[in-house]
């Protein structure tokens, strides 16, 4: 499968669906809003395999997703992690964490344990916000 950043998204999803089945989870790490919007539009237009709802987890810098979560809805469960490792030393914990903590946060939001969560914003900044 070949795609570039400016490729139409729908054919890529069609090819993935043909090869591996329905795509039920999307993890977006600091991807342009235009690209994320195309993915979400494609996911929203394709009904999920019942009774599951598709899920998306966005990982971005601070301020990247808070307003987007309020605007988006539909067949897709959306949650976000905003990461600011630079301000963590100033927070009550004294550090913001690192890739290990980020990995666990994203894994949790993709897991069945978070299936009732929708529209949540998790800030990984050592409690500074």
PDB file of C-alpha atoms in Angstrom:
ATOM      1  CA  UNK A   1       0.000   0.000   0.000  1.00  0.00           C
ATOM      2  CA  UNK A   2       1.427   3.378  -0.975  1.00  0.00           C
ATOM      3  CA  UNK A   3       0.176   6.764   0.134  1.00  0.00           C
ATOM      4  CA  UNK A   4       1.588  10.224   0.551  1.00  0.00           C
ATOM      5  CA  UNK A   5       0.487  13.076   2.776  1.00  0.00           C
ATOM      6  CA  UNK A   6      -1.536  14.611  -0.027  1.00  0.00           C
ATOM      7  CA  UNK A   7      -3.213  11.356  -1.107  1.00  0.00           C
ATOM      8  CA  UNK A   8      -6.996  11.110  -0.925  1.00  0.00           C
ATOM      9  CA  UNK A   9      -7.836   9.295   2.301  1.00  0.00           C
ATOM     10  CA  UNK A  10     -10.834   7.203   1.185  1.00  0.00           C
ATOM     11  CA  UNK A  11      -8.871   4.915  -1.204  1.00  0.00           C
ATOM     12  CA  UNK A  12      -6.298   4.248   1.519  1.00  0.00           C
ATOM     13  CA  UNK A  13      -9.056   3.222   3.947  1.00  0.00           C
ATOM     14  CA  UNK A  14     -10.672   1.059   1.263  1.00  0.00           C
ATOM     15  CA  UNK A  15      -7.388  -0.750   0.666  1.00  0.00           C
ATOM     16  CA  UNK A  16      -6.820  -1.260   4.395  1.00  0.00           C
ATOM     17  CA  UNK A  17     -10.383  -2.580   4.799  1.00  0.00           C
ATOM     18  CA  UNK A  18      -9.830  -5.016   1.924  1.00  0.00           C
ATOM     19  CA  UNK A  19      -6.567  -6.299   3.399  1.00  0.00           C
ATOM     20  CA  UNK A  20      -7.229  -6.411   7.145  1.00  0.00           C
ATOM     21  CA  UNK A  21     -10.913  -5.691   7.681  1.00  0.00           C
ATOM     22  CA  UNK A  22     -12.680  -2.711   9.201  1.00  0.00           C
ATOM     23  CA  UNK A  23     -10.560  -0.019  10.826  1.00  0.00           C
ATOM     24  CA  UNK A  24     -12.013   0.620  14.265  1.00  0.00           C
ATOM     25  CA  UNK A  25      -9.210   2.623  15.892  1.00  0.00           C
ATOM     26  CA  UNK A  26      -7.138   5.598  14.783  1.00  0.00           C
ATOM     27  CA  UNK A  27      -4.235   7.115  16.678  1.00  0.00           C
ATOM     28  CA  UNK A  28      -3.193  10.521  15.369  1.00  0.00           C
ATOM     29  CA  UNK A  29       0.111  11.928  16.597  1.00  0.00           C
ATOM     30  CA  UNK A  30       0.626  15.612  15.806  1.00  0.00           C
ATOM     31  CA  UNK A  31      -0.941  15.347  12.346  1.00  0.00           C
ATOM     32  CA  UNK A  32      -2.216  18.422  10.488  1.00  0.00           C
ATOM     33  CA  UNK A  33      -5.836  19.258  11.193  1.00  0.00           C
ATOM     34  CA  UNK A  34      -6.694  19.007   7.472  1.00  0.00           C
ATOM     35  CA  UNK A  35      -5.503  15.396   7.342  1.00  0.00           C
ATOM     36  CA  UNK A  36      -7.235  14.468  10.607  1.00  0.00           C
ATOM     37  CA  UNK A  37     -10.496  15.980   9.340  1.00  0.00           C
ATOM     38  CA  UNK A  38     -10.340  13.821   6.205  1.00  0.00           C
ATOM     39  CA  UNK A  39      -9.757  10.673   8.275  1.00  0.00           C
ATOM     40  CA  UNK A  40     -12.646  11.530  10.585  1.00  0.00           C
ATOM     41  CA  UNK A  41     -14.951  12.219   7.661  1.00  0.00           C
ATOM     42  CA  UNK A  42     -14.069   8.847   6.147  1.00  0.00           C
ATOM     43  CA  UNK A  43     -14.580   7.047   9.473  1.00  0.00           C
ATOM     44  CA  UNK A  44     -17.876   8.828  10.152  1.00  0.00           C
ATOM     45  CA  UNK A  45     -19.276   7.849   6.749  1.00  0.00           C
ATOM     46  CA  UNK A  46     -18.473   4.152   7.140  1.00  0.00           C
ATOM     47  CA  UNK A  47     -20.601   2.463   9.799  1.00  0.00           C
ATOM     48  CA  UNK A  48     -18.613   0.501  12.403  1.00  0.00           C
ATOM     49  CA  UNK A  49     -18.989  -3.200  12.969  1.00  0.00           C
ATOM     50  CA  UNK A  50     -21.903  -3.491  15.432  1.00  0.00           C
ATOM     51  CA  UNK A  51     -22.064  -3.051  18.369  1.00  0.00           C
ATOM     52  CA  UNK A  52     -18.680  -1.270  18.566  1.00  0.00           C
ATOM     53  CA  UNK A  53     -18.121   2.391  17.948  1.00  0.00           C
ATOM     54  CA  UNK A  54     -14.947   3.484  16.206  1.00  0.00           C
ATOM     55  CA  UNK A  55     -12.448   5.318  18.372  1.00  0.00           C
ATOM     56  CA  UNK A  56      -9.835   7.962  17.675  1.00  0.00           C
ATOM     57  CA  UNK A  57      -7.109   9.161  19.999  1.00  0.00           C
ATOM     58  CA  UNK A  58      -5.328  12.398  19.152  1.00  0.00           C
ATOM     59  CA  UNK A  59      -1.904  13.200  20.578  1.00  0.00           C
ATOM     60  CA  UNK A  60      -0.893  16.832  20.136  1.00  0.00           C
ATOM     61  CA  UNK A  61       0.856  19.798  21.663  1.00  0.00           C
ATOM     62  CA  UNK A  62      -1.158  21.929  24.127  1.00  0.00           C
ATOM     63  CA  UNK A  63      -4.133  23.698  22.604  1.00  0.00           C
ATOM     64  CA  UNK A  64      -4.215  21.367  19.629  1.00  0.00           C
ATOM     65  CA  UNK A  65      -7.442  19.445  20.169  1.00  0.00           C
ATOM     66  CA  UNK A  66      -9.616  20.920  22.935  1.00  0.00           C
ATOM     67  CA  UNK A  67     -11.924  22.873  20.614  1.00  0.00           C
ATOM     68  CA  UNK A  68     -11.915  20.149  17.946  1.00  0.00           C
ATOM     69  CA  UNK A  69     -13.302  17.597  20.417  1.00  0.00           C
ATOM     70  CA  UNK A  70     -16.312  19.825  21.010  1.00  0.00           C
ATOM     71  CA  UNK A  71     -16.995  20.208  17.278  1.00  0.00           C
ATOM     72  CA  UNK A  72     -16.718  16.565  16.202  1.00  0.00           C
ATOM     73  CA  UNK A  73     -19.232  13.809  16.842  1.00  0.00           C
ATOM     74  CA  UNK A  74     -20.988  10.962  15.096  1.00  0.00           C
ATOM     75  CA  UNK A  75     -19.991   7.327  14.721  1.00  0.00           C
ATOM     76  CA  UNK A  76     -16.553   8.059  16.179  1.00  0.00           C
ATOM     77  CA  UNK A  77     -15.550   8.169  19.861  1.00  0.00           C
ATOM     78  CA  UNK A  78     -12.937  10.928  20.248  1.00  0.00           C
ATOM     79  CA  UNK A  79     -10.434  11.468  23.040  1.00  0.00           C
ATOM     80  CA  UNK A  80      -7.197  13.441  23.109  1.00  0.00           C
ATOM     81  CA  UNK A  81      -3.895  13.587  24.946  1.00  0.00           C
ATOM     82  CA  UNK A  82      -2.119  16.945  24.982  1.00  0.00           C
ATOM     83  CA  UNK A  83       1.567  16.601  25.802  1.00  0.00           C
ATOM     84  CA  UNK A  84       3.787  19.356  27.166  1.00  0.00           C
ATOM     85  CA  UNK A  85       6.863  17.751  28.662  1.00  0.00           C
ATOM     86  CA  UNK A  86       8.578  21.137  28.936  1.00  0.00           C
ATOM     87  CA  UNK A  87       6.322  22.576  31.671  1.00  0.00           C
ATOM     88  CA  UNK A  88       6.218  19.437  33.795  1.00  0.00           C
ATOM     89  CA  UNK A  89       9.107  20.501  36.021  1.00  0.00           C
ATOM     90  CA  UNK A  90       6.979  23.454  37.170  1.00  0.00           C
ATOM     91  CA  UNK A  91       3.977  21.298  38.087  1.00  0.00           C
ATOM     92  CA  UNK A  92       3.209  19.728  41.469  1.00  0.00           C
ATOM     93  CA  UNK A  93       4.663  16.374  40.409  1.00  0.00           C
ATOM     94  CA  UNK A  94       7.970  17.989  39.442  1.00  0.00           C
ATOM     95  CA  UNK A  95       8.061  16.280  36.053  1.00  0.00           C
ATOM     96  CA  UNK A  96       5.665  15.725  33.167  1.00  0.00           C
ATOM     97  CA  UNK A  97       6.493  12.137  32.456  1.00  0.00           C
ATOM     98  CA  UNK A  98       7.846  10.814  29.215  1.00  0.00           C
ATOM     99  CA  UNK A  99       7.186   8.392  26.413  1.00  0.00           C
ATOM    100  CA  UNK A 100       6.405   5.595  28.879  1.00  0.00           C
ATOM    101  CA  UNK A 101       3.545   7.548  30.481  1.00  0.00           C
ATOM    102  CA  UNK A 102       2.360   8.796  27.107  1.00  0.00           C
ATOM    103  CA  UNK A 103       2.278   5.228  25.782  1.00  0.00           C
ATOM    104  CA  UNK A 104       0.169   4.026  28.704  1.00  0.00           C
ATOM    105  CA  UNK A 105      -2.258   6.942  28.333  1.00  0.00           C
ATOM    106  CA  UNK A 106      -2.786   6.235  24.627  1.00  0.00           C
ATOM    107  CA  UNK A 107      -3.042   2.473  25.216  1.00  0.00           C
ATOM    108  CA  UNK A 108      -5.710   3.045  27.871  1.00  0.00           C
ATOM    109  CA  UNK A 109      -7.778   5.347  25.628  1.00  0.00           C
ATOM    110  CA  UNK A 110      -7.660   2.696  22.863  1.00  0.00           C
ATOM    111  CA  UNK A 111      -8.630  -0.127  25.208  1.00  0.00           C
ATOM    112  CA  UNK A 112     -12.069  -1.546  26.014  1.00  0.00           C
ATOM    113  CA  UNK A 113     -11.688  -0.035  29.513  1.00  0.00           C
ATOM    114  CA  UNK A 114     -12.165   3.437  28.017  1.00  0.00           C
ATOM    115  CA  UNK A 115     -15.137   2.546  25.833  1.00  0.00           C
ATOM    116  CA  UNK A 116     -17.477   4.748  27.886  1.00  0.00           C
ATOM    117  CA  UNK A 117     -15.174   7.761  27.570  1.00  0.00           C
ATOM    118  CA  UNK A 118     -15.873  10.232  24.784  1.00  0.00           C
ATOM    119  CA  UNK A 119     -14.729  13.793  24.268  1.00  0.00           C
ATOM    120  CA  UNK A 120     -12.132  13.685  27.043  1.00  0.00           C
ATOM    121  CA  UNK A 121      -8.921  15.685  27.040  1.00  0.00           C
ATOM    122  CA  UNK A 122      -6.027  14.250  29.046  1.00  0.00           C
ATOM    123  CA  UNK A 123      -3.154  16.666  29.655  1.00  0.00           C
ATOM    124  CA  UNK A 124       0.246  15.090  30.236  1.00  0.00           C
ATOM    125  CA  UNK A 125       2.055  18.012  31.870  1.00  0.00           C
ATOM    126  CA  UNK A 126       2.873  16.943  35.430  1.00  0.00           C
ATOM    127  CA  UNK A 127      -0.189  18.731  36.814  1.00  0.00           C
ATOM    128  CA  UNK A 128       0.963  22.159  35.609  1.00  0.00           C
ATOM    129  CA  UNK A 129      -2.392  22.997  34.001  1.00  0.00           C
TER     130      UNK A 129
END
